[in-house]
PDB file of C-alpha atoms in Angstrom:
ATOM      1  CA  MET A   1       3.200  -7.800   7.814  1.00 57.00           C
ATOM      2  CA  SER A   2       0.056  -6.855   9.715  1.00 54.00           C
ATOM      3  CA  GLU A   3      -2.178  -9.686  10.961  1.00 72.00           C
ATOM      4  CA  GLN A   4      -5.290  -7.572  10.397  1.00 86.00           C
ATOM      5  CA  MET A   5      -6.248  -5.984   7.110  1.00 93.00           C
ATOM      6  CA  ARG A   6      -5.942  -2.219   7.221  1.00 96.00           C
ATOM      7  CA  LYS A   7      -8.225   0.260   5.501  1.00 96.00           C
ATOM      8  CA  VAL A   8      -6.907   1.668   2.233  1.00 97.00           C
ATOM      9  CA  ALA A   9      -7.702   5.152   0.937  1.00 97.00           C
ATOM     10  CA  VAL A  10      -7.232   6.724  -2.488  1.00 97.00           C
ATOM     11  CA  ILE A  11      -6.045  10.268  -1.783  1.00 95.00           C
ATOM     12  CA  GLY A  12      -6.111  11.553  -5.342  1.00 95.00           C
ATOM     13  CA  GLY A  13      -4.464  11.359  -8.711  1.00 96.00           C
ATOM     14  CA  SER A  14      -3.390  13.081 -11.881  1.00 97.00           C
ATOM     15  CA  ARG A  15      -3.488  12.354 -15.584  1.00 98.00           C
ATOM     16  CA  ILE A  16      -2.620  14.135 -18.789  1.00 98.00           C
ATOM     17  CA  PRO A  17      -5.362  14.872 -21.358  1.00 98.00           C
ATOM     18  CA  PHE A  18      -6.316  11.986 -23.623  1.00 97.00           C
ATOM     19  CA  CYS A  19      -5.432  12.549 -27.283  1.00 97.00           C
ATOM     20  CA  ARG A  20      -6.173  10.734 -30.506  1.00 96.00           C
ATOM     21  CA  SER A  21      -3.318   8.780 -32.027  1.00 93.00           C
ATOM     22  CA  ASN A  22      -0.825  10.710 -34.133  1.00 94.00           C
ATOM     23  CA  THR A  23      -2.058  14.128 -33.009  1.00 95.00           C
ATOM     24  CA  SER A  24      -0.696  16.246 -30.156  1.00 96.00           C
ATOM     25  CA  TYR A  25       1.363  13.426 -28.633  1.00 96.00           C
ATOM     26  CA  ALA A  26       2.687  12.001 -31.898  1.00 95.00           C
ATOM     27  CA  GLU A  27       6.304  12.656 -30.883  1.00 95.00           C
ATOM     28  CA  LYS A  28       5.881  11.556 -27.259  1.00 96.00           C
ATOM     29  CA  THR A  29       6.861   8.243 -25.673  1.00 95.00           C
ATOM     30  CA  ASN A  30       5.532   6.077 -22.860  1.00 95.00           C
ATOM     31  CA  LEU A  31       8.283   7.460 -20.653  1.00 96.00           C
ATOM     32  CA  ASP A  32       7.374  11.067 -21.498  1.00 97.00           C
ATOM     33  CA  MET A  33       3.710  10.580 -20.679  1.00 97.00           C
ATOM     34  CA  LEU A  34       4.200   8.505 -17.539  1.00 98.00           C
ATOM     35  CA  THR A  35       6.766  10.958 -16.178  1.00 98.00           C
ATOM     36  CA  THR A  36       4.399  13.891 -16.699  1.00 98.00           C
ATOM     37  CA  ALA A  37       1.492  12.123 -15.009  1.00 98.00           C
ATOM     38  CA  LEU A  38       3.665  11.171 -12.019  1.00 98.00           C
ATOM     39  CA  GLN A  39       5.029  14.701 -11.742  1.00 98.00           C
ATOM     40  CA  GLY A  40       1.432  15.913 -11.722  1.00 97.00           C
ATOM     41  CA  VAL A  41       0.805  13.870  -8.564  1.00 98.00           C
ATOM     42  CA  VAL A  42       4.002  15.195  -6.983  1.00 98.00           C
ATOM     43  CA  ASP A  43       3.012  18.792  -7.744  1.00 97.00           C
ATOM     44  CA  ARG A  44      -0.597  18.470  -6.605  1.00 97.00           C
ATOM     45  CA  PHE A  45       0.255  16.898  -3.260  1.00 97.00           C
ATOM     46  CA  HIS A  46       3.520  18.762  -2.618  1.00 98.00           C
ATOM     47  CA  ILE A  47       5.659  15.667  -2.157  1.00 98.00           C
ATOM     48  CA  HIS A  48       8.805  16.970  -3.853  1.00 98.00           C
ATOM     49  CA  GLY A  49      11.848  15.119  -2.562  1.00 98.00           C
ATOM     50  CA  GLU A  50       9.719  12.673  -0.568  1.00 98.00           C
ATOM     51  CA  LYS A  51      10.604   8.988  -0.481  1.00 98.00           C
ATOM     52  CA  LEU A  52       7.497   6.911  -1.107  1.00 98.00           C
ATOM     53  CA  ASP A  53       7.277   3.233  -0.308  1.00 98.00           C
ATOM     54  CA  GLU A  54       6.600   2.196  -3.903  1.00 98.00           C
ATOM     55  CA  VAL A  55       5.606   3.286  -7.393  1.00 98.00           C
ATOM     56  CA  ILE A  56       4.079   0.562  -9.563  1.00 98.00           C
ATOM     57  CA  ALA A  57       3.364   1.348 -13.205  1.00 98.00           C
ATOM     58  CA  GLY A  58       3.491  -0.054 -16.708  1.00 95.00           C
ATOM     59  CA  ALA A  59       2.441   0.317 -20.321  1.00 93.00           C
ATOM     60  CA  VAL A  60       0.015  -1.662 -22.454  1.00 88.00           C
ATOM     61  CA  THR A  61       2.528  -1.924 -25.304  1.00 86.00           C
ATOM     62  CA  SER A  62       6.193  -1.465 -24.498  1.00 84.00           C
ATOM     63  CA  HIS A  63       9.404  -0.845 -26.396  1.00 85.00           C
ATOM     64  CA  SER A  64      12.600  -2.631 -25.438  1.00 84.00           C
ATOM     65  CA  LYS A  65      13.762   0.870 -24.480  1.00 85.00           C
ATOM     66  CA  ASP A  66      10.967   0.954 -21.880  1.00 87.00           C
ATOM     67  CA  TRP A  67      12.844  -1.513 -19.698  1.00 87.00           C
ATOM     68  CA  ASN A  68      12.287  -0.609 -16.031  1.00 94.00           C
ATOM     69  CA  LEU A  69       9.775   2.021 -17.148  1.00 96.00           C
ATOM     70  CA  ALA A  70       8.344   2.825 -13.713  1.00 97.00           C
ATOM     71  CA  ARG A  71      11.759   3.347 -12.162  1.00 98.00           C
ATOM     72  CA  GLU A  72      13.022   5.523 -15.017  1.00 97.00           C
ATOM     73  CA  ALA A  73       9.861   7.628 -14.955  1.00 98.00           C
ATOM     74  CA  LEU A  74      10.025   8.329 -11.232  1.00 97.00           C
ATOM     75  CA  LEU A  75      13.731   9.184 -11.530  1.00 98.00           C
ATOM     76  CA  SER A  76      12.679  11.856 -14.026  1.00 98.00           C
ATOM     77  CA  THR A  77      10.341  13.454 -11.461  1.00 98.00           C
ATOM     78  CA  THR A  78      11.151  15.378  -8.291  1.00 99.00           C
ATOM     79  CA  LEU A  79      10.351  12.403  -6.066  1.00 98.00           C
ATOM     80  CA  SER A  80      13.226  11.083  -3.998  1.00 98.00           C
ATOM     81  CA  PRO A  81      15.384   8.781  -6.166  1.00 98.00           C
ATOM     82  CA  LEU A  82      15.317   6.343  -3.243  1.00 98.00           C
ATOM     83  CA  THR A  83      11.685   5.527  -4.091  1.00 98.00           C
ATOM     84  CA  PRO A  84      11.410   1.947  -5.447  1.00 98.00           C
ATOM     85  CA  GLY A  85       9.793   1.521  -8.865  1.00 98.00           C
ATOM     86  CA  ILE A  86       8.196  -1.685 -10.152  1.00 98.00           C
ATOM     87  CA  THR A  87       7.186  -2.176 -13.792  1.00 97.00           C
ATOM     88  CA  LEU A  88       4.383  -4.564 -14.726  1.00 95.00           C
ATOM     89  CA  GLN A  89       2.246  -5.367 -17.743  1.00 92.00           C
ATOM     90  CA  GLN A  90      -1.256  -6.825 -17.944  1.00 90.00           C
ATOM     91  CA  ALA A  91      -2.633  -5.512 -21.228  1.00 86.00           C
ATOM     92  CA  CYS A  92      -5.363  -2.895 -20.704  1.00 88.00           C
ATOM     93  CA  GLY A  93      -5.601  -3.785 -17.016  1.00 92.00           C
ATOM     94  CA  THR A  94      -2.019  -2.723 -16.299  1.00 94.00           C
ATOM     95  CA  SER A  95      -2.741   0.355 -14.181  1.00 96.00           C
ATOM     96  CA  LEU A  96      -5.688  -1.351 -12.449  1.00 97.00           C
ATOM     97  CA  GLN A  97      -3.429  -4.231 -11.443  1.00 97.00           C
ATOM     98  CA  ALA A  98      -0.890  -1.687 -10.198  1.00 98.00           C
ATOM     99  CA  ALA A  99      -3.575  -0.087  -8.013  1.00 98.00           C
ATOM    100  CA  LEU A 100      -4.651  -3.478  -6.673  1.00 98.00           C
ATOM    101  CA  MET A 101      -1.062  -4.359  -5.795  1.00 98.00           C
ATOM    102  CA  ILE A 102      -0.469  -1.041  -4.030  1.00 98.00           C
ATOM    103  CA  GLY A 103      -3.758  -1.427  -2.156  1.00 98.00           C
ATOM    104  CA  ALA A 104      -3.001  -5.003  -1.121  1.00 98.00           C
ATOM    105  CA  LYS A 105       0.439  -4.053   0.193  1.00 98.00           C
ATOM    106  CA  ILE A 106      -0.998  -1.185   2.215  1.00 98.00           C
ATOM    107  CA  ALA A 107      -3.812  -3.386   3.560  1.00 98.00           C
ATOM    108  CA  THR A 108      -1.368  -6.039   4.741  1.00 97.00           C
ATOM    109  CA  GLY A 109       1.090  -3.580   6.244  1.00 96.00           C
ATOM    110  CA  GLN A 110       3.919  -4.126   3.773  1.00 97.00           C
ATOM    111  CA  ILE A 111       3.935  -0.444   2.805  1.00 98.00           C
ATOM    112  CA  GLU A 112       2.305   2.752   4.032  1.00 97.00           C
ATOM    113  CA  CYS A 113       1.775   4.573   0.740  1.00 98.00           C
ATOM    114  CA  GLY A 114       2.436   4.340  -2.972  1.00 98.00           C
ATOM    115  CA  ILE A 115       1.485   5.459  -6.459  1.00 99.00           C
ATOM    116  CA  ALA A 116      -0.137   3.266  -9.112  1.00 98.00           C
ATOM    117  CA  ALA A 117       0.070   4.420 -12.717  1.00 98.00           C
ATOM    118  CA  GLY A 118      -0.096   3.405 -16.348  1.00 96.00           C
ATOM    119  CA  THR A 119       0.469   4.731 -19.855  1.00 96.00           C
ATOM    120  CA  ASP A 120      -0.209   3.770 -23.452  1.00 93.00           C
ATOM    121  CA  THR A 121       0.488   5.152 -26.913  1.00 92.00           C
ATOM    122  CA  THR A 122      -0.140   3.882 -30.417  1.00 89.00           C
ATOM    123  CA  SER A 123       1.715   6.829 -31.948  1.00 90.00           C
ATOM    124  CA  ASP A 124       5.066   5.305 -30.986  1.00 89.00           C
ATOM    125  CA  PRO A 125       4.632   1.586 -31.709  1.00 87.00           C
ATOM    126  CA  PRO A 126       7.486  -0.865 -31.100  1.00 88.00           C
ATOM    127  CA  ILE A 127       8.226  -1.688 -34.746  1.00 89.00           C
ATOM    128  CA  THR A 128      10.939  -4.321 -35.135  1.00 89.00           C
ATOM    129  CA  PHE A 129      12.647  -6.518 -37.726  1.00 91.00           C
ATOM    130  CA  GLY A 130      11.717 -10.137 -38.324  1.00 92.00           C
ATOM    131  CA  ARG A 131      13.400 -12.885 -36.338  1.00 93.00           C
ATOM    132  CA  LYS A 132      15.679 -13.978 -39.188  1.00 94.00           C
ATOM    133  CA  PHE A 133      17.228 -10.540 -39.657  1.00 94.00           C
ATOM    134  CA  SER A 134      17.432 -10.039 -35.891  1.00 93.00           C
ATOM    135  CA  GLN A 135      19.420 -13.257 -35.602  1.00 94.00           C
ATOM    136  CA  ARG A 136      21.801 -11.999 -38.272  1.00 93.00           C
ATOM    137  CA  LEU A 137      22.425  -8.845 -36.230  1.00 94.00           C
ATOM    138  CA  VAL A 138      23.109 -10.939 -33.137  1.00 94.00           C
ATOM    139  CA  LYS A 139      25.614 -13.071 -35.053  1.00 94.00           C
ATOM    140  CA  MET A 140      27.276  -9.969 -36.462  1.00 94.00           C
ATOM    141  CA  GLY A 141      27.537  -8.511 -32.968  1.00 93.00           C
ATOM    142  CA  SER A 142      29.338 -11.585 -31.668  1.00 93.00           C
ATOM    143  CA  ALA A 143      31.594 -11.962 -34.727  1.00 93.00           C
ATOM    144  CA  ARG A 144      35.336 -11.752 -34.085  1.00 93.00           C
ATOM    145  CA  SER A 145      36.484 -11.009 -37.610  1.00 95.00           C
ATOM    146  CA  ALA A 146      35.377  -9.251 -40.778  1.00 93.00           C
ATOM    147  CA  LYS A 147      34.843 -12.631 -42.411  1.00 93.00           C
ATOM    148  CA  GLN A 148      32.506 -13.753 -39.635  1.00 93.00           C
ATOM    149  CA  ARG A 149      30.567 -10.502 -39.894  1.00 93.00           C
ATOM    150  CA  LEU A 150      30.100 -11.055 -43.630  1.00 93.00           C
ATOM    151  CA  LEU A 151      29.057 -14.675 -43.079  1.00 94.00           C
ATOM    152  CA  ALA A 152      26.300 -13.480 -40.764  1.00 93.00           C
ATOM    153  CA  PHE A 153      24.606 -12.022 -43.852  1.00 94.00           C
ATOM    154  CA  LYS A 154      25.102 -15.005 -46.129  1.00 93.00           C
ATOM    155  CA  GLY A 155      21.886 -15.631 -48.049  1.00 93.00           C
ATOM    156  CA  PHE A 156      20.415 -12.290 -47.020  1.00 94.00           C
ATOM    157  CA  ARG A 157      17.236 -11.219 -48.815  1.00 93.00           C
ATOM    158  CA  PRO A 158      15.804  -7.672 -48.914  1.00 93.00           C
ATOM    159  CA  SER A 159      12.451  -9.065 -47.741  1.00 94.00           C
ATOM    160  CA  GLU A 160      14.057  -9.658 -44.346  1.00 93.00           C
ATOM    161  CA  LEU A 161      14.010  -5.884 -43.826  1.00 93.00           C
ATOM    162  CA  LYS A 162      10.216  -5.828 -43.830  1.00 93.00           C
ATOM    163  CA  PRO A 163       9.200  -4.242 -40.497  1.00 92.00           C
ATOM    164  CA  VAL A 164       7.155  -6.233 -38.002  1.00 90.00           C
ATOM    165  CA  LEU A 165       4.302  -4.248 -36.482  1.00 86.00           C
ATOM    166  CA  PRO A 166       3.006  -5.010 -32.975  1.00 83.00           C
ATOM    167  CA  ALA A 167       0.191  -7.542 -33.079  1.00 79.00           C
ATOM    168  CA  ASN A 168      -3.284  -6.160 -32.420  1.00 78.00           C
ATOM    169  CA  GLY A 169      -4.843  -9.578 -32.004  1.00 83.00           C
ATOM    170  CA  GLU A 170      -5.097 -11.788 -28.945  1.00 85.00           C
ATOM    171  CA  PRO A 171      -2.587 -14.622 -29.540  1.00 87.00           C
ATOM    172  CA  ARG A 172      -5.046 -17.434 -28.762  1.00 90.00           C
ATOM    173  CA  THR A 173      -7.885 -16.230 -30.983  1.00 92.00           C
ATOM    174  CA  GLY A 174      -6.177 -13.906 -33.436  1.00 89.00           C
ATOM    175  CA  MET A 175      -8.954 -11.386 -32.802  1.00 92.00           C
ATOM    176  CA  SER A 176      -8.540  -7.803 -31.633  1.00 89.00           C
ATOM    177  CA  MET A 177     -10.314  -6.318 -28.626  1.00 89.00           C
ATOM    178  CA  GLY A 178     -12.765  -4.592 -30.954  1.00 91.00           C
ATOM    179  CA  GLN A 179     -13.548  -7.850 -32.746  1.00 93.00           C
ATOM    180  CA  HIS A 180     -14.143  -9.598 -29.435  1.00 93.00           C
ATOM    181  CA  CYS A 181     -16.445  -6.751 -28.395  1.00 93.00           C
ATOM    182  CA  GLU A 182     -18.360  -7.045 -31.663  1.00 93.00           C
ATOM    183  CA  ARG A 183     -18.766 -10.762 -31.061  1.00 94.00           C
ATOM    184  CA  MET A 184     -20.018 -10.083 -27.532  1.00 95.00           C
ATOM    185  CA  ALA A 185     -22.542  -7.523 -28.801  1.00 94.00           C
ATOM    186  CA  HIS A 186     -23.815 -10.048 -31.348  1.00 93.00           C
ATOM    187  CA  GLU A 187     -24.118 -12.902 -28.834  1.00 96.00           C
ATOM    188  CA  TRP A 188     -25.776 -10.711 -26.212  1.00 97.00           C
ATOM    189  CA  LYS A 189     -28.007  -9.050 -28.820  1.00 96.00           C
ATOM    190  CA  ILE A 190     -26.887  -5.491 -28.033  1.00 95.00           C
ATOM    191  CA  ALA A 191     -28.366  -3.314 -30.759  1.00 94.00           C
ATOM    192  CA  ARG A 192     -26.323  -0.730 -32.682  1.00 93.00           C
ATOM    193  CA  GLU A 193     -28.749   1.974 -31.544  1.00 95.00           C
ATOM    194  CA  ASP A 194     -28.173   1.112 -27.875  1.00 96.00           C
ATOM    195  CA  GLN A 195     -24.419   1.277 -28.364  1.00 95.00           C
ATOM    196  CA  ASP A 196     -24.685   4.635 -30.137  1.00 96.00           C
ATOM    197  CA  ARG A 197     -26.871   6.036 -27.351  1.00 97.00           C
ATOM    198  CA  LEU A 198     -24.370   4.939 -24.700  1.00 96.00           C
ATOM    199  CA  ALA A 199     -21.530   6.534 -26.683  1.00 95.00           C
ATOM    200  CA  MET A 200     -23.463   9.780 -27.128  1.00 96.00           C
ATOM    201  CA  GLU A 201     -24.280   9.988 -23.420  1.00 97.00           C
ATOM    202  CA  SER A 202     -20.678   9.201 -22.489  1.00 97.00           C
ATOM    203  CA  HIS A 203     -19.262  11.969 -24.680  1.00 96.00           C
ATOM    204  CA  GLY A 204     -21.882  14.386 -23.390  1.00 96.00           C
ATOM    205  CA  LYS A 205     -21.011  13.628 -19.776  1.00 97.00           C
ATOM    206  CA  ALA A 206     -17.292  14.034 -20.460  1.00 97.00           C
ATOM    207  CA  ASN A 207     -17.883  17.405 -22.083  1.00 97.00           C
ATOM    208  CA  ARG A 208     -20.068  18.618 -19.202  1.00 97.00           C
ATOM    209  CA  ALA A 209     -17.527  17.399 -16.668  1.00 98.00           C
ATOM    210  CA  TYR A 210     -14.884  19.623 -18.260  1.00 97.00           C
ATOM    211  CA  ASP A 211     -17.265  22.592 -18.455  1.00 97.00           C
ATOM    212  CA  GLU A 212     -18.222  22.217 -14.785  1.00 98.00           C
ATOM    213  CA  GLY A 213     -14.607  21.953 -13.614  1.00 97.00           C
ATOM    214  CA  PHE A 214     -14.741  18.322 -12.510  1.00 97.00           C
ATOM    215  CA  PHE A 215     -11.406  17.563 -14.162  1.00 97.00           C
ATOM    216  CA  ASP A 216      -9.606  20.675 -12.884  1.00 96.00           C
ATOM    217  CA  PRO A 217      -7.969  18.882  -9.921  1.00 94.00           C
ATOM    218  CA  ILE A 218      -7.281  15.752 -11.959  1.00 96.00           C
ATOM    219  CA  VAL A 219      -5.967  16.676 -15.405  1.00 98.00           C
ATOM    220  CA  THR A 220      -2.457  18.094 -15.799  1.00 96.00           C
ATOM    221  CA  PRO A 221      -2.191  20.167 -19.029  1.00 97.00           C
ATOM    222  CA  TRP A 222       0.737  19.088 -21.159  1.00 97.00           C
ATOM    223  CA  SER A 223       2.240  19.643 -24.581  1.00 96.00           C
ATOM    224  CA  GLY A 224      -0.180  22.454 -25.355  1.00 96.00           C
ATOM    225  CA  VAL A 225      -3.228  20.322 -24.517  1.00 97.00           C
ATOM    226  CA  ALA A 226      -5.533  21.098 -21.590  1.00 97.00           C
ATOM    227  CA  ARG A 227      -8.571  19.046 -22.573  1.00 97.00           C
ATOM    228  CA  ASP A 228      -9.135  15.583 -24.071  1.00 98.00           C
ATOM    229  CA  ASN A 229      -9.184  15.971 -27.848  1.00 96.00           C
ATOM    230  CA  ASN A 230     -11.227  12.820 -28.449  1.00 95.00           C
ATOM    231  CA  ILE A 231     -14.510  14.104 -27.007  1.00 96.00           C
ATOM    232  CA  ARG A 232     -17.302  14.538 -29.576  1.00 93.00           C
ATOM    233  CA  ALA A 233     -19.278  17.243 -27.789  1.00 89.00           C
ATOM    234  CA  ASP A 234     -21.679  17.747 -30.712  1.00 90.00           C
ATOM    235  CA  SER A 235     -22.556  14.090 -31.220  1.00 89.00           C
ATOM    236  CA  ASP A 236     -26.166  13.066 -31.741  1.00 93.00           C
ATOM    237  CA  MET A 237     -27.864   9.833 -32.701  1.00 95.00           C
ATOM    238  CA  GLU A 238     -28.139  10.808 -36.356  1.00 94.00           C
ATOM    239  CA  LYS A 239     -24.420  11.579 -36.688  1.00 93.00           C
ATOM    240  CA  LEU A 240     -23.389   8.442 -34.824  1.00 92.00           C
ATOM    241  CA  GLY A 241     -25.742   6.314 -36.881  1.00 92.00           C
ATOM    242  CA  SER A 242     -24.114   7.552 -40.094  1.00 93.00           C
ATOM    243  CA  LEU A 243     -20.653   6.344 -39.056  1.00 91.00           C
ATOM    244  CA  ARG A 244     -19.321   3.135 -40.558  1.00 90.00           C
ATOM    245  CA  THR A 245     -18.803   0.315 -38.107  1.00 89.00           C
ATOM    246  CA  ALA A 246     -15.176  -0.372 -37.271  1.00 86.00           C
ATOM    247  CA  PHE A 247     -15.309  -4.124 -36.756  1.00 87.00           C
ATOM    248  CA  ALA A 248     -18.545  -5.462 -38.285  1.00 79.00           C
ATOM    249  CA  ARG A 249     -19.135  -5.320 -42.025  1.00 71.00           C
ATOM    250  CA  ASP A 250     -22.792  -6.326 -41.815  1.00 64.00           C
ATOM    251  CA  ALA A 251     -23.840  -3.890 -39.044  1.00 56.00           C
TER     252      ALA A 251
END
């Protein structure tokens, strides 16, 4: 490890177009999207077959099948399979934390280079069974006889098959990110009009950035999509003001 902190540089990156839930990426998984974004970096910087010091990546919401997501994604690219992959999770800050970790390791001399990445989809949520039914399946899996397998389902009720959706609320408060944001806007007295104006300007800037070619070296077209499909290029204050609020009934 270096005794002096070294300078760290971001050389570039790649991402796939953003899409609304259950649209163009409805059949895609975290692994699909992360792999494509990583391959975009490999293609843009011509590092096919190269062994990097580290790839750190994760997903906001993960399936059990996403175990070792970063490693599996990089193995699906043309990077050298000798490249280490580390999977992490820190809610919406997952990819930012990955970048901070890569940067810190470069600064301290632990590694020379790496890729930080992240992915998220709500079109492929990790829907599971309740704990009671899951325990029955575990017991059935460890049963040594037909009788034991049948006993695992003793007292079974159809209601146990009710699917469990991933929680949208923060465990400590039970509130979603949007509800917390609404509370913040109320406490800080941020008017609806100010929020609408910020949203309108943001969408306008995103649309102009595409038109002016800003995203050309950044966005990797994929699955028939070359441009974010969630940009409201024709938004104005009147249209935004007519929309119902998502998290506040009295706004």
